[in-house]
Structure formats: structure tokens, C-alpha cells
Amino acid sequence: MIKPEQCERLTRKARKTLEEYGLGTAADLLVSSSRWGIRLDVSTLDEYRRTGNSRVGGNPDLPEHIPWPLTQDGVPMTFLAQLNLVDLLPYTPNDGRVSLPERGMLYFFIGVDEPAYNIEHHVIYEPDSHNLTRREPEGATALETEFAAHAVTVLPNLEFPTYAYVDAQALNALSVQQTGENEVADPEGGLYERYLEFESDWNHPSAQNWGGMFGYPDGQHPDAEHQALLQIALGEEYEYDTQKCEDKLTAHYGGDRERTRQELEDTLLLLKIDTHDGIGFQWWDCGELQFFIRKSDLFAGRFDQTYCSLYSS
């Protein structure tokens, strides 16, 4: 788990940065809506001198008993990343939202990334990180591309709401209180515009960053969890109507709307993978690949119960 002193240090840095962006009056609001997560950066090129290390791109280290995942058409899926849970353990959030096994490996594979929803994929949890062998697919994989293998640097992360998830109404209300309803508009565009600049810089601080866990997904609307939960729980495709989706989920949960609200809140971003030139990831128009899991499945170690989608502007 991430140490309390690390949390305090990162929170202080966040508040100081918010002040620098002219967002001091909104600091309490914004910090309270931030999420603790794990940041994943590329390190050096991985020359496969070790097995079982955290790696993005290239080929995986798998135990002999795990076959290479195939698509429904029998094509080898494309390997994306393997994460050694020992590397993640010191930075796992301690806020009660998430829990990961202390040891083992997580592997991420996908099929063709079209359409952008309900993408065929496979997340594998292997409890033993020993007796692994570097494996190569038999022939071309689903994405028909090779990604450059990099070692992974793992860091703690305090992630602020992305464009779709920030409470713009609350920020605009604070802007009115700050300037006064009858005064000239803020020449810097108000707190909301300043926040978007802050979020872009804070959440994407380095070209080394390729992904993250348990933060906020990118998107135009705050409904990625609706899409994921509807597919995982009911096996139905989302029709981009949140009310209709929530009605279906509520019926599934015996008419309990509070249960629906909680289940949506407990639908977590297991992993997001950004477009990254160094690795070779290109998700449509510089988009983001997103894997979701229910909190109950995460705590139970059921990594086969996941959902994969892609956001691109």
C-alpha cells in the first residue's frame, strides 16, 4: 500500500500546483474528487534479460500451462503489457477503493480494436511469478503490429477528474462567487478553463507516461462506467442513454436504485493505455484504451470479468 507520508507529500504538491494555476479557491473541491491510483511510465528498452519484470510492449513471459489467448476467429491476440504485482504493491491506493493480490502477474491482451466498444480482450492473473518463459505468438497477431518492449517504472498517482468527470457546474459557481455576478468576466476564462489546463499538465506530466490504474478515463461524457457495467452485468451493449442504462441495471438489481448507483461507483478503471509513440501504441486518433472491472471482482481476483473499450476524440 502507498505510505501515508507519500500521500501527504503528493497532496501538498497538488494543492501548491492548484494555487499556481489560480485554482486555490477550488482546491478543496478538486482534491476531494481526486483519485489515488498508480502511474505507469516507460523506462529503458527491455532486452529480455529478466523474466517476470513489469513490461509494456514486446512479448510476454508466461507459464507453460497458459496458452496464448486467441480471438473468436482463432487469431492470436496482441500482447500489450505484463505487470508484476510486487512492483505495484508499494503504490496500491490505501483508500479502500481497490485491492490487488500481493504477488503474481497481470497480463493484458486484445483482439481487433474495432469497433471501439466491447473490444475482444483477455486479462490473465497468474499467482506465481516464477517459472515463466518468454513466449512469441504463432504468426501475426490481431492488431498485425509489433510494439517495442520497454521496462516499466511504477509510481504513485493522485489523479484529478478528466474533462468528462470534473464538476464544471461547481467550478462555474465558484467563479461567480470569486468575481461577483455584476463584475467583468475573468480575463483568464474562469476557474473551469484554468482547471482544464491544470488537468492536462498534472495528469500528463511526462512523455514517459503510457498508462495508469484506478484513475479517471478520458472521454466526452462521464458514462464509461455505465457502458462497462451494462456489458459485464447484463451482457448488453450501451445505447449512450444513461437513464435507460440505469433503468436496466436497477431492474437487474431487483429495483434497488441505490444498489445501481453503488455498482456504477464501484466500476473501476483497472488499466488505461495511452497512445505512445515510443512503444508504438496508436489508438485511433491518439486515443486511450481502457479496461474496467467491478470492485467485487477485483477484490475476489476475478480478472476474467473485465470490459475493454477505446476512447478517441
Coordinates of N, CA and C in Angstrom, one line a residue, residues 103-285:
R103 N 1.1 -10.7 -4.8 CA 2.1 -11.3 -5.7 C 1.5 -11.9 -6.9
G104 N 2.3 -12.1 -7.9 CA 1.8 -12.7 -9.2 C 1.9 -11.7 -10.3
M105 N 1.3 -12.1 -11.5 CA 1.5 -11.3 -12.7 C 0.1 -11.0 -13.3
L106 N -0.1 -9.9 -13.8 CA -1.2 -9.5 -14.6 C -0.8 -9.3 -16.1
Y107 N -1.5 -9.9 -17.0 CA -1.2 -9.8 -18.4 C -2.5 -9.2 -19.1
F108 N -2.2 -8.4 -20.1 CA -3.3 -7.8 -20.9 C -3.0 -8.0 -22.4
F109 N -4.1 -8.6 -23.0 CA -4.1 -8.9 -24.5 C -5.4 -8.3 -25.1
I110 N -5.3 -8.0 -26.4 CA -6.5 -7.6 -27.1 C -6.6 -8.1 -28.5
G111 N -7.8 -8.2 -29.0 CA -8.0 -8.5 -30.4 C -8.1 -7.3 -31.2
V112 N -8.9 -7.3 -32.2 CA -9.1 -6.1 -33.1 C -9.7 -5.0 -32.3
D113 N -9.2 -3.8 -32.5 CA -9.8 -2.6 -31.7 C -10.8 -1.9 -32.5
E114 N -11.7 -2.6 -33.2 CA -12.8 -2.0 -33.9 C -14.0 -3.0 -33.8
P115 N -15.2 -2.5 -33.4 CA -15.5 -1.2 -33.0 C -14.9 -0.8 -31.7
A116 N -15.1 0.4 -31.2 CA -14.4 0.9 -30.0 C -15.0 0.5 -28.7
Y117 N -16.1 -0.3 -28.8 CA -16.7 -0.8 -27.6 C -16.7 -2.3 -27.5
N118 N -16.8 -2.8 -26.3 CA -16.8 -4.3 -26.1 C -15.7 -5.0 -26.9
I119 N -14.5 -4.5 -26.8 CA -13.3 -5.0 -27.6 C -13.0 -6.4 -27.0
E120 N -12.8 -7.3 -28.0 CA -12.3 -8.6 -27.5 C -11.0 -8.5 -26.9
H121 N -10.8 -9.1 -25.7 CA -9.6 -9.0 -24.9 C -9.5 -10.1 -24.0
H122 N -8.3 -10.1 -23.3 CA -8.1 -11.2 -22.3 C -7.2 -10.6 -21.2
V123 N -7.6 -10.6 -20.0 CA -6.8 -10.2 -18.8 C -6.5 -11.5 -18.0
I124 N -5.3 -11.8 -17.8 CA -4.9 -13.0 -17.1 C -4.2 -12.7 -15.8
Y125 N -4.6 -13.3 -14.7 CA -3.9 -13.3 -13.5 C -3.2 -14.6 -13.2
E126 N -1.9 -14.5 -13.0 CA -1.1 -15.7 -12.7 C -0.5 -15.5 -11.3
P127 N -0.9 -16.3 -10.3 CA -0.4 -16.1 -8.9 C 1.1 -16.3 -8.7
D128 N 1.7 -17.0 -9.6 CA 3.1 -17.3 -9.4 C 3.9 -16.6 -10.5
S129 N 4.9 -15.8 -10.0 CA 5.7 -15.0 -11.0 C 7.0 -15.8 -11.2
H130 N 7.1 -17.0 -10.9 CA 8.3 -17.8 -11.1 C 8.0 -18.8 -12.3
N131 N 9.1 -19.4 -12.8 CA 8.9 -20.4 -13.8 C 8.2 -19.9 -15.0
L132 N 8.6 -18.7 -15.4 CA 8.0 -18.1 -16.6 C 9.0 -18.2 -17.8
T133 N 8.4 -18.2 -19.0 CA 9.2 -18.3 -20.2 C 8.8 -17.3 -21.2
R134 N 9.7 -16.6 -21.8 CA 9.3 -15.6 -22.8 C 8.7 -16.3 -24.0
R135 N 7.6 -15.9 -24.4 CA 6.8 -16.6 -25.5 C 6.6 -15.6 -26.6
E136 N 6.5 -16.2 -27.8 CA 6.2 -15.4 -29.0 C 4.9 -16.0 -29.6
P137 N 4.1 -15.2 -30.3 CA 2.9 -15.7 -30.9 C 3.2 -16.5 -32.1
E138 N 2.3 -17.4 -32.5 CA 2.5 -18.2 -33.7 C 1.8 -17.5 -34.9
G139 N 2.6 -16.6 -35.5 CA 2.1 -15.9 -36.6 C 1.7 -14.5 -36.2
A140 N 1.1 -13.7 -37.1 CA 0.7 -12.4 -36.9 C -0.4 -12.3 -35.9
T141 N -0.4 -11.3 -35.0 CA -1.5 -11.2 -34.0 C -2.6 -10.3 -34.6
A142 N -3.7 -10.1 -33.8 CA -4.9 -9.5 -34.2 C -4.6 -8.1 -34.7
L143 N -3.8 -7.3 -34.1 CA -3.5 -5.9 -34.5 C -2.5 -5.8 -35.6
E144 N -1.8 -6.9 -35.9 CA -0.9 -7.0 -37.0 C 0.2 -6.0 -36.9
T145 N 0.7 -5.8 -35.7 CA 1.8 -4.8 -35.4 C 2.6 -5.3 -34.3
E146 N 3.9 -4.8 -34.2 CA 4.8 -5.2 -33.1 C 5.1 -3.9 -32.3
F147 N 5.0 -4.1 -31.0 CA 5.2 -2.9 -30.1 C 6.6 -3.1 -29.5
A148 N 7.3 -2.0 -29.4 CA 8.6 -2.0 -28.8 C 8.6 -2.3 -27.3
A149 N 9.4 -3.3 -26.8 CA 9.3 -3.7 -25.4 C 10.1 -2.7 -24.6
H150 N 9.4 -2.3 -23.5 CA 10.1 -1.4 -22.5 C 9.8 -1.9 -21.1
A151 N 10.8 -1.7 -20.3 CA 10.6 -1.9 -18.8 C 9.7 -0.8 -18.3
V152 N 9.1 -1.1 -17.2 CA 8.1 -0.2 -16.7 C 8.5 0.4 -15.3
T153 N 8.3 1.7 -15.2 CA 8.5 2.3 -13.9 C 7.2 2.6 -13.3
V154 N 7.0 2.2 -12.0 CA 5.7 2.3 -11.3 C 5.8 3.5 -10.3
L155 N 4.8 4.3 -10.3 CA 4.8 5.5 -9.4 C 3.5 5.7 -8.8
P156 N 3.4 6.3 -7.6 CA 2.1 6.6 -7.0 C 1.5 7.8 -7.8
N157 N 0.1 7.9 -7.8 CA -0.5 8.9 -8.6 C -1.8 9.4 -7.9
L158 N -1.9 10.7 -7.9 CA -3.1 11.4 -7.4 C -3.7 12.0 -8.6
E159 N -4.7 11.4 -9.2 CA -5.3 11.8 -10.5 C -6.5 12.6 -10.3
F160 N -6.6 13.8 -11.0 CA -7.7 14.7 -10.9 C -8.7 14.3 -12.0
P161 N -10.0 14.7 -11.8 CA -11.0 14.4 -12.8 C -10.7 14.9 -14.2
T162 N -10.9 14.0 -15.2 CA -10.7 14.4 -16.6 C -11.8 15.3 -17.1
Y163 N -11.7 15.7 -18.3 CA -12.7 16.7 -18.9 C -14.2 16.2 -18.6
A164 N -14.4 14.9 -18.8 CA -15.8 14.5 -18.7 C -16.3 14.4 -17.3
Y165 N -15.4 14.3 -16.3 CA -15.7 13.9 -15.0 C -15.6 15.1 -14.0
V166 N -15.0 16.2 -14.4 CA -14.9 17.3 -13.5 C -16.3 18.0 -13.3
D167 N -16.6 18.5 -12.1 CA -17.8 19.1 -11.8 C -17.8 20.6 -12.3
A168 N -18.0 20.8 -13.6 CA -17.9 22.1 -14.2 C -18.9 23.1 -13.6
Q169 N -20.1 22.6 -13.2 CA -21.1 23.5 -12.6 C -20.6 24.0 -11.3
A170 N -20.0 23.2 -10.5 CA -19.5 23.7 -9.2 C -18.3 24.7 -9.4
L171 N -17.5 24.4 -10.4 CA -16.4 25.3 -10.7 C -16.9 26.7 -11.2
N172 N -17.9 26.6 -12.0 CA -18.5 27.9 -12.5 C -19.2 28.7 -11.4
A173 N -19.8 28.0 -10.4 CA -20.4 28.6 -9.3 C -19.4 29.3 -8.4
L174 N -18.2 28.6 -8.2 CA -17.1 29.3 -7.5 C -16.6 30.5 -8.2
S175 N -16.6 30.4 -9.6 CA -16.1 31.6 -10.4 C -17.0 32.8 -10.1
V176 N -18.3 32.5 -10.1 CA -19.2 33.6 -9.8 C -19.0 34.2 -8.5
Q177 N -18.8 33.4 -7.5 CA -18.6 33.9 -6.1 C -17.3 34.7 -6.0
Q178 N -16.3 34.2 -6.8 CA -15.0 34.9 -6.8 C -15.0 36.2 -7.5
T179 N -15.7 36.4 -8.6 CA -15.7 37.6 -9.4 C -16.8 38.5 -9.0
G180 N -18.0 37.9 -8.6 CA -19.2 38.7 -8.4 C -20.0 38.7 -9.6
E181 N -21.3 38.5 -9.5 CA -22.2 38.4 -10.6 C -22.2 39.6 -11.5
N182 N -21.9 40.8 -11.0 CA -22.0 42.0 -11.8 C -20.7 42.5 -12.3
E183 N -19.6 41.8 -12.1 CA -18.3 42.3 -12.5 C -17.9 41.7 -13.8
V184 N -16.9 42.3 -14.4 CA -16.4 41.9 -15.7 C -15.9 40.5 -15.6
A185 N -16.2 39.7 -16.7 CA -15.7 38.3 -16.6 C -14.2 38.2 -16.5
D186 N -13.8 37.1 -15.8 CA -12.4 36.8 -15.6 C -11.7 36.8 -16.9
P187 N -10.7 37.6 -17.2 CA -9.9 37.6 -18.5 C -9.2 36.3 -18.7
E188 N -9.0 35.5 -17.7 CA -8.3 34.2 -17.9 C -9.4 33.1 -18.1
G189 N -10.6 33.4 -18.3 CA -11.6 32.5 -18.6 C -12.3 31.7 -17.5
G190 N -12.0 32.1 -16.2 CA -12.7 31.5 -15.1 C -12.0 30.2 -14.6
L191 N -12.5 29.7 -13.5 CA -11.9 28.5 -12.9 C -12.0 27.3 -13.8
Y192 N -13.1 27.1 -14.5 CA -13.2 25.9 -15.3 C -12.1 25.8 -16.4
E193 N -11.9 26.9 -17.1 CA -10.9 26.9 -18.2 C -9.5 26.7 -17.6
R194 N -9.2 27.3 -16.4 CA -8.0 27.2 -15.8 C -7.8 25.7 -15.3
Y195 N -8.9 25.1 -14.9 CA -8.8 23.7 -14.4 C -8.4 22.8 -15.6
L196 N -9.0 23.0 -16.8 CA -8.7 22.1 -17.9 C -7.2 22.2 -18.2
E197 N -6.6 23.4 -18.1 CA -5.2 23.5 -18.4 C -4.4 22.8 -17.3
F198 N -4.8 22.9 -16.0 CA -4.2 22.2 -14.9 C -4.3 20.7 -15.1
E199 N -5.4 20.2 -15.4 CA -5.6 18.8 -15.5 C -4.8 18.2 -16.6
S200 N -4.7 18.9 -17.7 CA -3.8 18.4 -18.8 C -2.4 18.3 -18.4
D201 N -1.9 19.3 -17.7 CA -0.5 19.3 -17.3 C -0.2 18.3 -16.1
W202 N -1.2 18.3 -15.1 CA -1.0 17.5 -14.0 C -1.1 16.0 -14.3
N203 N -2.2 15.6 -15.0 CA -2.4 14.2 -15.3 C -1.5 13.6 -16.4
H204 N -0.9 14.5 -17.1 CA 0.0 14.0 -18.2 C 1.3 14.8 -18.1
P205 N 2.1 14.5 -17.0 CA 3.3 15.3 -16.8 C 4.5 15.0 -17.6
S206 N 4.5 13.8 -18.2 CA 5.7 13.4 -18.9 C 5.4 12.6 -20.1
A207 N 6.3 12.7 -21.1 CA 6.2 11.8 -22.3 C 6.5 10.4 -22.0
Q208 N 7.0 10.1 -20.8 CA 7.3 8.7 -20.4 C 6.1 8.0 -20.0
N209 N 5.0 8.7 -19.7 CA 3.8 8.1 -19.2 C 3.0 7.3 -20.3
W210 N 2.7 6.1 -20.1 CA 2.0 5.3 -21.1 C 0.6 4.8 -20.5
G211 N 0.5 4.8 -19.2 CA -0.8 4.3 -18.7 C -0.9 4.6 -17.2
G212 N -2.0 4.1 -16.7 CA -2.3 4.2 -15.3 C -3.4 3.3 -14.8
M213 N -3.6 3.2 -13.5 CA -4.6 2.3 -12.9 C -5.4 3.0 -11.9
F214 N -6.7 2.8 -11.9 CA -7.7 3.2 -10.9 C -7.9 4.7 -10.9
G215 N -7.6 5.4 -11.9 CA -7.9 6.9 -12.0 C -9.1 7.1 -12.8
Y216 N -9.1 8.2 -13.6 CA -10.3 8.6 -14.4 C -10.0 8.2 -15.9
P217 N -11.0 7.7 -16.6 CA -10.9 7.5 -18.0 C -11.1 8.9 -18.8
D218 N -10.4 9.0 -19.9 CA -10.7 10.1 -20.8 C -12.0 9.8 -21.5
G219 N -12.6 10.9 -21.9 CA -13.9 10.8 -22.6 C -14.6 12.1 -22.8
Q220 N -15.7 12.1 -23.5 CA -16.5 13.3 -23.7 C -17.6 13.4 -22.7
H221 N -18.1 12.2 -22.1 CA -19.2 12.1 -21.2 C -18.8 11.2 -20.1
P222 N -19.3 11.4 -18.9 CA -19.0 10.6 -17.7 C -19.8 9.3 -17.6
D223 N -19.7 8.5 -18.7 CA -20.6 7.3 -18.8 C -19.8 6.1 -19.1
A224 N -18.5 6.1 -19.1 CA -17.7 4.9 -19.4 C -18.0 3.8 -18.5
E225 N -18.3 4.1 -17.2 CA -18.7 3.0 -16.2 C -20.1 2.4 -16.6
H226 N -21.0 3.2 -17.1 CA -22.3 2.7 -17.5 C -22.1 1.7 -18.6
Q227 N -21.3 2.0 -19.6 CA -21.0 1.1 -20.7 C -20.4 -0.2 -20.2
A228 N -19.4 -0.1 -19.3 CA -18.7 -1.3 -18.9 C -19.6 -2.1 -18.0
L229 N -20.3 -1.6 -17.0 CA -21.1 -2.4 -16.1 C -22.3 -3.0 -16.8
L230 N -22.9 -2.3 -17.8 CA -24.0 -2.9 -18.5 C -23.6 -4.2 -19.3
Q231 N -22.4 -4.2 -19.8 CA -21.9 -5.3 -20.6 C -21.5 -6.4 -19.6
I232 N -20.8 -6.1 -18.5 CA -20.3 -7.1 -17.6 C -21.5 -7.8 -16.9
A233 N -22.4 -7.0 -16.4 CA -23.5 -7.5 -15.6 C -24.6 -8.1 -16.4
L234 N -25.0 -7.5 -17.5 CA -26.1 -8.0 -18.3 C -25.7 -8.5 -19.7
G235 N -24.5 -8.3 -20.1 CA -24.1 -8.7 -21.5 C -24.8 -7.9 -22.6
E236 N -25.2 -6.6 -22.3 CA -25.8 -5.8 -23.2 C -25.0 -4.6 -23.6
E237 N -25.2 -4.2 -24.9 CA -24.4 -3.0 -25.4 C -25.1 -1.7 -24.9
Y238 N -24.3 -0.8 -24.6 CA -24.7 0.6 -24.1 C -25.3 1.4 -25.3
E239 N -26.4 2.0 -25.1 CA -27.0 2.8 -26.2 C -26.8 4.3 -26.0
Y240 N -25.8 4.7 -25.2 CA -25.5 6.1 -24.9 C -26.7 6.9 -24.4
D241 N -27.4 6.2 -23.5 CA -28.5 6.8 -22.8 C -28.4 6.4 -21.3
T242 N -27.8 7.3 -20.4 CA -27.5 6.9 -19.1 C -28.8 6.5 -18.3
Q243 N -29.9 7.2 -18.5 CA -31.1 6.8 -17.8 C -31.6 5.5 -18.2
K244 N -31.6 5.2 -19.4 CA -32.1 3.9 -19.9 C -31.2 2.8 -19.4
C245 N -29.9 3.0 -19.3 CA -28.9 2.1 -18.8 C -29.2 1.8 -17.3
E246 N -29.4 2.9 -16.6 CA -29.6 2.8 -15.1 C -30.9 2.1 -14.8
D247 N -31.9 2.3 -15.7 CA -33.2 1.6 -15.5 C -33.0 0.1 -15.7
K248 N -32.2 -0.3 -16.7 CA -31.9 -1.7 -16.9 C -31.2 -2.3 -15.8
L249 N -30.2 -1.6 -15.3 CA -29.4 -2.1 -14.2 C -30.2 -2.2 -12.9
T250 N -31.1 -1.2 -12.7 CA -31.9 -1.3 -11.5 C -32.9 -2.5 -11.5
A251 N -33.4 -2.7 -12.7 CA -34.3 -3.9 -12.8 C -33.5 -5.2 -12.5
H252 N -32.3 -5.2 -13.0 CA -31.4 -6.4 -12.8 C -31.1 -6.5 -11.3
Y253 N -31.0 -5.4 -10.5 CA -30.7 -5.5 -9.1 C -32.0 -5.4 -8.3
G254 N -33.0 -5.9 -8.8 CA -34.3 -6.1 -8.1 C -35.0 -4.8 -7.7
G255 N -34.8 -3.8 -8.5 CA -35.5 -2.5 -8.3 C -34.7 -1.6 -7.3
D256 N -33.5 -1.9 -7.0 CA -32.7 -1.2 -6.0 C -31.9 -0.1 -6.7
R257 N -32.3 1.1 -6.8 CA -31.6 2.2 -7.4 C -30.3 2.5 -6.7
E258 N -30.3 2.5 -5.4 CA -29.1 2.7 -4.6 C -28.1 1.7 -4.9
R259 N -28.5 0.5 -5.1 CA -27.5 -0.6 -5.5 C -26.9 -0.3 -6.9
T260 N -27.7 0.2 -7.8 CA -27.2 0.6 -9.1 C -26.2 1.7 -9.0
R261 N -26.5 2.7 -8.2 CA -25.6 3.8 -8.0 C -24.3 3.3 -7.5
Q262 N -24.3 2.4 -6.5 CA -23.1 1.9 -5.8 C -22.3 1.0 -6.8
E263 N -23.0 0.2 -7.6 CA -22.3 -0.6 -8.5 C -21.6 0.2 -9.6
L264 N -22.2 1.3 -10.0 CA -21.6 2.2 -11.0 C -20.4 2.8 -10.4
E265 N -20.5 3.3 -9.1 CA -19.4 3.9 -8.4 C -18.2 2.9 -8.2
D266 N -18.6 1.6 -8.1 CA -17.6 0.6 -7.9 C -17.1 -0.1 -9.2
T267 N -17.5 0.5 -10.3 CA -16.9 0.0 -11.6 C -15.6 0.8 -11.8
L268 N -14.5 0.1 -11.7 CA -13.2 0.8 -11.6 C -12.4 0.7 -12.9
L269 N -11.6 1.7 -13.2 CA -10.7 1.7 -14.3 C -9.4 0.9 -13.9
L270 N -9.4 -0.4 -14.3 CA -8.3 -1.3 -14.0 C -7.0 -0.8 -14.6
L271 N -7.1 -0.5 -15.9 CA -5.9 0.0 -16.6 C -6.3 0.8 -17.8
K272 N -5.6 1.9 -18.0 CA -5.8 2.7 -19.2 C -4.4 2.8 -19.9
I273 N -4.4 2.6 -21.2 CA -3.2 2.6 -22.0 C -3.3 3.8 -23.0
D274 N -2.4 4.7 -22.9 CA -2.5 5.9 -23.8 C -1.8 5.6 -25.1
T275 N -2.1 6.4 -26.1 CA -1.2 6.4 -27.3 C 0.2 6.8 -26.9
H276 N 1.2 6.1 -27.5 CA 2.6 6.3 -27.1 C 3.5 6.0 -28.3
D277 N 4.1 7.0 -28.8 CA 4.9 6.8 -30.0 C 6.1 5.9 -29.7
G278 N 6.8 6.0 -28.6 CA 7.9 5.2 -28.3 C 7.6 3.7 -28.3
I279 N 6.5 3.3 -27.8 CA 6.1 1.9 -27.7 C 5.5 1.5 -29.0
G280 N 4.8 2.4 -29.7 CA 4.1 2.1 -30.9 C 2.6 2.1 -30.8
F281 N 2.1 2.4 -29.6 CA 0.6 2.4 -29.4 C 0.0 3.5 -30.1
Q282 N -1.0 3.3 -30.9 CA -1.8 4.3 -31.6 C -3.2 3.9 -31.6
W283 N -4.0 4.4 -30.7 CA -5.4 4.0 -30.6 C -6.3 5.0 -31.3
W284 N -6.6 4.7 -32.5 CA -7.3 5.5 -33.4 C -6.6 6.9 -33.5
D285 N -7.4 8.0 -33.3 CA -6.8 9.3 -33.4 C -6.2 9.7 -32.0

